[in-house]
mmCIF file of C-alpha atoms and ligand atoms in Angstrom:
data_model
loop_
_atom_site.group_PDB
_atom_site.id
_atom_site.type_symbol
_atom_site.label_atom_id
_atom_site.label_comp_id
_atom_site.label_asym_id
_atom_site.label_seq_id
_atom_site.Cartn_x
_atom_site.Cartn_y
_atom_site.Cartn_z
ATOM 1 C CA MET A 1 -20.203 -8.980 -0.135
ATOM 2 C CA HIS A 2 -16.673 -8.504 -1.574
ATOM 3 C CA CYS A 3 -16.083 -4.493 -1.698
ATOM 4 C CA VAL A 4 -13.534 -1.630 -1.430
ATOM 5 C CA GLY A 5 -13.914 1.700 -0.085
ATOM 6 C CA GLU A 6 -15.467 4.052 -2.583
ATOM 7 C CA THR A 7 -12.585 6.605 -2.204
ATOM 8 C CA TYR A 8 -10.254 4.079 -4.091
ATOM 9 C CA VAL A 9 -12.433 3.971 -7.174
ATOM 10 C CA ARG A 10 -13.190 7.452 -7.446
ATOM 11 C CA ALA A 11 -9.480 8.308 -7.132
ATOM 12 C CA ILE A 12 -8.590 5.945 -9.883
ATOM 13 C CA HIS A 13 -11.691 7.473 -11.956
ATOM 14 C CA LYS A 14 -10.860 10.965 -11.343
ATOM 15 C CA VAL A 15 -7.562 10.693 -13.015
ATOM 16 C CA GLY A 16 -8.783 8.964 -16.096
ATOM 17 C CA GLY A 17 -8.247 5.211 -15.093
ATOM 18 C CA THR A 18 -10.946 2.390 -15.190
ATOM 19 C CA PRO A 19 -11.327 1.123 -11.860
ATOM 20 C CA ILE A 20 -11.633 -2.830 -11.630
ATOM 21 C CA ILE A 21 -12.477 -4.341 -8.156
ATOM 22 C CA LEU A 22 -10.911 -7.790 -7.716
ATOM 23 C CA PRO A 23 -12.535 -10.388 -5.252
ATOM 24 C CA PRO A 24 -9.839 -11.851 -2.569
ATOM 25 C CA VAL A 25 -10.923 -15.183 -3.355
ATOM 26 C CA MET A 26 -8.979 -16.191 -6.282
ATOM 27 C CA VAL A 27 -6.486 -18.849 -6.297
ATOM 28 C CA GLU A 28 -2.986 -19.693 -7.813
ATOM 29 C CA GLU A 29 -4.566 -20.897 -11.114
ATOM 30 C CA ASP A 30 -6.677 -17.442 -11.356
ATOM 31 C CA TRP A 31 -3.675 -15.123 -11.158
ATOM 32 C CA PRO A 32 -2.731 -15.097 -14.476
ATOM 33 C CA ALA A 33 -6.002 -14.559 -15.817
ATOM 34 C CA ILE A 34 -6.747 -11.733 -13.117
ATOM 35 C CA LEU A 35 -3.547 -9.957 -14.818
ATOM 36 C CA THR A 36 -4.818 -10.123 -18.182
ATOM 37 C CA CYS A 37 -7.773 -8.055 -17.166
ATOM 38 C CA ILE A 38 -5.596 -5.201 -15.467
ATOM 39 C CA ASP A 39 -2.690 -2.865 -16.342
ATOM 40 C CA GLY A 40 -1.934 -1.980 -13.017
ATOM 41 C CA LEU A 41 -2.239 -3.214 -9.476
ATOM 42 C CA LEU A 42 -3.744 -1.263 -6.585
ATOM 43 C CA LEU A 43 -3.395 -2.967 -3.113
ATOM 44 C CA SER A 44 -6.038 -1.538 -1.103
ATOM 45 C CA GLY A 45 -6.025 -1.090 2.906
ATOM 46 C CA GLY A 46 -7.511 -3.378 4.998
ATOM 47 C CA GLU A 47 -7.121 -5.947 7.756
ATOM 48 C CA ASP A 48 -3.791 -7.031 9.387
ATOM 49 C CA ILE A 49 -1.645 -9.635 7.520
ATOM 50 C CA ASP A 50 -1.271 -12.886 9.123
ATOM 51 C CA PRO A 51 2.295 -12.889 10.736
ATOM 52 C CA VAL A 52 2.847 -16.497 9.487
ATOM 53 C CA TYR A 53 3.846 -14.850 6.076
ATOM 54 C CA TYR A 54 6.835 -13.019 7.874
ATOM 55 C CA GLY A 55 7.694 -15.537 10.223
ATOM 56 C CA GLN A 56 6.303 -14.448 13.331
ATOM 57 C CA GLU A 57 4.167 -15.733 15.958
ATOM 58 C CA PRO A 58 0.488 -13.824 16.444
ATOM 59 C CA GLU A 59 1.035 -11.363 19.362
ATOM 60 C CA ALA A 60 -1.897 -10.165 21.522
ATOM 61 C CA TRP A 61 -2.309 -6.935 19.422
ATOM 62 C CA LEU A 62 -2.824 -8.480 16.211
ATOM 63 C CA GLY A 63 -6.084 -7.594 14.506
ATOM 64 C CA GLY A 64 -8.164 -9.818 12.161
ATOM 65 C CA VAL A 65 -6.401 -11.723 9.409
ATOM 66 C CA ASP A 66 -7.975 -13.005 6.449
ATOM 67 C CA GLU A 67 -5.951 -15.924 4.666
ATOM 68 C CA GLU A 68 -7.547 -15.944 1.259
ATOM 69 C CA ARG A 69 -6.847 -12.311 0.978
ATOM 70 C CA ASP A 70 -3.098 -12.475 2.226
ATOM 71 C CA ASN A 71 -2.432 -15.150 -0.166
ATOM 72 C CA ALA A 72 -4.242 -13.960 -3.441
ATOM 73 C CA GLU A 73 -2.561 -10.484 -2.890
ATOM 74 C CA GLN A 74 0.982 -11.801 -2.265
ATOM 75 C CA GLY A 75 0.483 -13.954 -5.348
ATOM 76 C CA LEU A 76 -0.299 -11.075 -7.396
ATOM 77 C CA VAL A 77 2.293 -9.131 -6.064
ATOM 78 C CA ALA A 78 4.979 -11.607 -6.986
ATOM 79 C CA LEU A 79 3.655 -11.779 -10.626
ATOM 80 C CA ALA A 80 3.145 -8.190 -10.916
ATOM 81 C CA VAL A 81 6.782 -7.644 -9.884
ATOM 82 C CA GLU A 82 7.863 -10.280 -12.505
ATOM 83 C CA TYR A 83 6.037 -8.847 -15.351
ATOM 84 C CA GLU A 84 6.759 -5.087 -14.223
ATOM 85 C CA VAL A 85 2.835 -4.619 -13.767
ATOM 86 C CA PRO A 86 2.593 -1.023 -12.336
ATOM 87 C CA ILE A 87 1.993 -1.592 -8.498
ATOM 88 C CA LEU A 88 0.365 0.929 -5.908
ATOM 89 C CA GLY A 89 0.250 -0.339 -2.445
ATOM 90 C CA ILE A 90 -1.996 1.768 0.130
ATOM 91 C CA CYS A 91 -1.651 1.182 3.908
ATOM 92 C CA ARG A 92 -2.248 -2.486 4.364
ATOM 93 C CA GLY A 93 -1.140 -2.860 0.572
ATOM 94 C CA HIS A 94 2.112 -1.040 1.613
ATOM 95 C CA GLN A 95 2.524 -3.644 4.212
ATOM 96 C CA VAL A 96 1.335 -6.692 1.909
ATOM 97 C CA LEU A 97 4.215 -5.430 -0.883
ATOM 98 C CA ASN A 98 6.614 -5.444 1.924
ATOM 99 C CA VAL A 99 5.805 -9.071 3.228
ATOM 100 C CA ALA A 100 5.181 -10.695 -0.438
ATOM 101 C CA LEU A 101 8.911 -9.724 -1.114
ATOM 102 C CA GLY A 102 10.029 -11.252 1.980
ATOM 103 C CA GLY A 103 10.168 -8.273 4.233
ATOM 104 C CA THR A 104 8.726 -8.020 8.163
ATOM 105 C CA LEU A 105 6.184 -5.852 9.960
ATOM 106 C CA TYR A 106 6.301 -4.770 13.717
ATOM 107 C CA GLN A 107 2.824 -6.461 14.529
ATOM 108 C CA ASP A 108 2.053 -3.073 16.737
ATOM 109 C CA ILE A 109 3.857 0.480 16.577
ATOM 110 C CA ALA A 110 3.033 1.080 20.483
ATOM 111 C CA ALA A 111 4.196 -2.294 21.580
ATOM 112 C CA HIS A 112 7.290 -2.100 19.512
ATOM 113 C CA ILE A 113 8.718 1.272 19.043
ATOM 114 C CA PRO A 114 9.484 3.640 22.097
ATOM 115 C CA ASN A 115 7.979 7.185 21.749
ATOM 116 C CA ALA A 116 6.187 6.698 18.538
ATOM 117 C CA LEU A 117 3.866 9.055 17.311
ATOM 118 C CA GLU A 118 0.156 8.021 17.410
ATOM 119 C CA HIS A 119 -0.632 6.469 13.662
ATOM 120 C CA ALA A 120 -3.723 4.879 14.469
ATOM 121 C CA TYR A 121 -6.360 7.908 14.101
ATOM 122 C CA ILE A 122 -8.870 6.101 12.515
ATOM 123 C CA PRO A 123 -11.601 4.904 13.645
ATOM 124 C CA GLY A 124 -12.075 8.115 15.639
ATOM 125 C CA HIS A 125 -11.197 10.654 13.284
ATOM 126 C CA PRO A 126 -12.369 11.464 9.554
ATOM 127 C CA MET A 127 -10.182 9.520 7.076
ATOM 128 C CA ASN A 128 -8.944 12.950 5.694
ATOM 129 C CA HIS A 129 -7.694 13.845 9.147
ATOM 130 C CA HIS A 130 -4.177 15.339 8.892
ATOM 131 C CA SER A 131 -2.311 13.131 11.464
ATOM 132 C CA HIS A 132 1.258 13.567 11.133
ATOM 133 C CA SER A 133 3.879 14.835 8.553
ATOM 134 C CA VAL A 134 5.992 12.483 6.492
ATOM 135 C CA THR A 135 9.334 13.520 4.929
ATOM 136 C CA ILE A 136 10.171 12.047 1.539
ATOM 137 C CA ASP A 137 13.655 11.177 0.010
ATOM 138 C CA PRO A 138 14.015 14.011 -2.722
ATOM 139 C CA GLU A 139 16.024 11.426 -4.882
ATOM 140 C CA ALA A 140 12.687 9.287 -4.851
ATOM 141 C CA ALA A 141 10.381 9.107 -7.672
ATOM 142 C CA LEU A 142 7.424 9.688 -5.097
ATOM 143 C CA ALA A 143 9.105 13.222 -4.393
ATOM 144 C CA THR A 144 9.268 13.988 -8.183
ATOM 145 C CA ILE A 145 5.670 12.653 -8.492
ATOM 146 C CA LEU A 146 4.305 14.626 -5.927
ATOM 147 C CA GLY A 147 6.345 17.516 -6.460
ATOM 148 C CA GLY A 148 7.792 18.032 -3.012
ATOM 149 C CA THR A 149 9.308 16.383 0.091
ATOM 150 C CA VAL A 150 7.219 17.267 3.025
ATOM 151 C CA PHE A 151 3.270 16.840 3.376
ATOM 152 C CA ASN A 152 0.791 16.193 6.199
ATOM 153 C CA VAL A 153 -0.856 12.829 5.769
ATOM 154 C CA ASN A 154 -3.504 10.879 7.529
ATOM 155 C CA SER A 155 -2.801 7.801 9.259
ATOM 156 C CA ALA A 156 -4.810 4.793 9.873
ATOM 157 C CA HIS A 157 -2.466 1.997 10.783
ATOM 158 C CA HIS A 158 -1.209 0.379 14.098
ATOM 159 C CA GLN A 159 1.286 -2.024 12.126
ATOM 160 C CA THR A 160 4.522 -0.924 10.307
ATOM 161 C CA VAL A 161 7.339 -2.088 8.188
ATOM 162 C CA LYS A 162 10.184 -3.358 9.867
ATOM 163 C CA GLU A 163 12.730 -5.185 7.691
ATOM 164 C CA LEU A 164 12.470 -4.256 4.091
ATOM 165 C CA GLY A 165 11.536 -6.988 1.285
ATOM 166 C CA SER A 166 13.631 -7.669 -1.571
ATOM 167 C CA GLY A 167 14.468 -4.980 -3.948
ATOM 168 C CA LEU A 168 12.647 -2.279 -1.704
ATOM 169 C CA LYS A 169 13.937 0.937 -0.552
ATOM 170 C CA ALA A 170 12.290 3.070 2.224
ATOM 171 C CA VAL A 171 11.517 6.377 0.749
ATOM 172 C CA ALA A 172 9.525 8.604 3.293
ATOM 173 C CA TYR A 173 9.470 8.393 7.145
ATOM 174 C CA ALA A 174 7.461 10.042 9.843
ATOM 175 C CA SER A 175 9.262 12.271 12.255
ATOM 176 C CA ASP A 176 9.615 8.730 14.700
ATOM 177 C CA GLY A 177 11.411 6.902 12.224
ATOM 178 C CA VAL A 178 8.247 4.932 10.811
ATOM 179 C CA ILE A 179 8.703 4.025 7.164
ATOM 180 C CA GLU A 180 5.881 5.763 5.396
ATOM 181 C CA ALA A 181 6.768 4.826 1.809
ATOM 182 C CA LEU A 182 8.401 2.234 -0.212
ATOM 183 C CA GLU A 183 9.778 2.166 -4.055
ATOM 184 C CA MET A 184 11.396 -0.700 -6.109
ATOM 185 C CA PRO A 185 13.884 1.179 -7.765
ATOM 186 C CA ASP A 186 14.341 -1.522 -10.599
ATOM 187 C CA HIS A 187 10.679 -1.794 -11.310
ATOM 188 C CA SER A 188 8.945 0.606 -13.773
ATOM 189 C CA PHE A 189 6.523 1.593 -11.032
ATOM 190 C CA CYS A 190 6.290 -0.133 -7.841
ATOM 191 C CA LEU A 191 5.664 2.231 -4.671
ATOM 192 C CA SER A 192 3.440 2.079 -1.519
ATOM 193 C CA VAL A 193 2.577 4.424 1.003
ATOM 194 C CA GLN A 194 1.500 3.924 4.421
ATOM 195 C CA TRP A 195 -1.113 6.684 4.473
ATOM 196 C CA HIS A 196 -4.356 6.904 2.807
ATOM 197 C CA PRO A 197 -4.044 9.155 -0.391
ATOM 198 C CA GLU A 198 -7.130 8.052 -1.944
ATOM 199 C CA ALA A 199 -9.200 9.461 1.557
ATOM 200 C CA MET A 200 -7.276 12.761 0.722
ATOM 201 C CA VAL A 201 -8.208 13.053 -2.894
ATOM 202 C CA PRO A 202 -11.851 14.274 -2.645
ATOM 203 C CA THR A 203 -10.922 17.394 -0.703
ATOM 204 C CA ALA A 204 -6.959 17.917 -1.356
ATOM 205 C CA THR A 205 -5.467 18.011 -4.641
ATOM 206 C CA GLU A 206 -1.890 17.480 -3.533
ATOM 207 C CA MET A 207 -2.342 13.716 -3.769
ATOM 208 C CA TRP A 208 -3.850 13.172 -6.970
ATOM 209 C CA PRO A 209 -0.526 13.270 -9.031
ATOM 210 C CA LEU A 210 0.163 10.066 -7.221
ATOM 211 C CA PHE A 211 -3.068 8.261 -8.910
ATOM 212 C CA LYS A 212 -2.176 10.018 -12.130
ATOM 213 C CA ALA A 213 1.312 8.685 -12.418
ATOM 214 C CA PHE A 214 0.017 5.249 -11.419
ATOM 215 C CA VAL A 215 -2.763 5.141 -14.180
ATOM 216 C CA ASP A 216 -0.114 6.822 -16.723
ATOM 217 C CA ALA A 217 2.244 3.902 -16.218
ATOM 218 C CA ALA A 218 -0.631 1.463 -16.220
ATOM 219 C CA ARG A 219 -1.605 2.885 -19.575
ATOM 220 C CA GLU A 220 1.697 2.313 -20.884
ATOM 221 C CA LEU A 221 2.074 -1.336 -19.841
ATOM 222 C CA SER A 222 2.954 -3.821 -22.479
ATOM 223 C CA VAL A 223 2.756 -7.477 -20.941
ATOM 224 C CA PRO A 224 2.497 -10.868 -23.055
ATOM 225 C CA PHE A 225 -0.743 -11.749 -21.790
HETATM 226 MN MN1 LIG B 301 1.368 6.892 9.924
#
């Protein structure tokens, strides 16, 4: 099966978008055709990214990797950035966005960041478990979209952004300094969050505006293909 969590599909549908699930097996020749079918690129959560893409050797705590998915998602990001296709990255997608643009990751938070908070609450807790708070830069588009700067979020990751990719700005942090959101100020709509807003949407309305803003940006897209 090639599948994606139901909550992503429902979050897009709930705010008026038309969800289309992309298989992770497309090769470079397929990427332009894929982009003709979509008006926005949502990068979903998932497994770790192969550290070869950010110039590191695999460490002991690295989880499973998927070369086809790594390759396809990074290729789509590059095209979506070039053609200003709206991008919303979530969890792994937040990390994919960073790596696709030349950034790096810590392969494991606990192994590399002393006194870090617990960020790997899932599995072991419900996906909508309030795990820690995040503080958003009041100047960030994300703060405007969500209408606030401090939110309790879920947290289902053991890796995190280290060095920023080209054109990206860190716009939200957990209290331990872990980067929880990125934006590309020069892009019409390119942002990513380390938490799982789609898994908060069924019960908490505060993350709906993020999907609404993404779908609204997708609706305004005008690309030459
Ligand atoms: Mn977190």
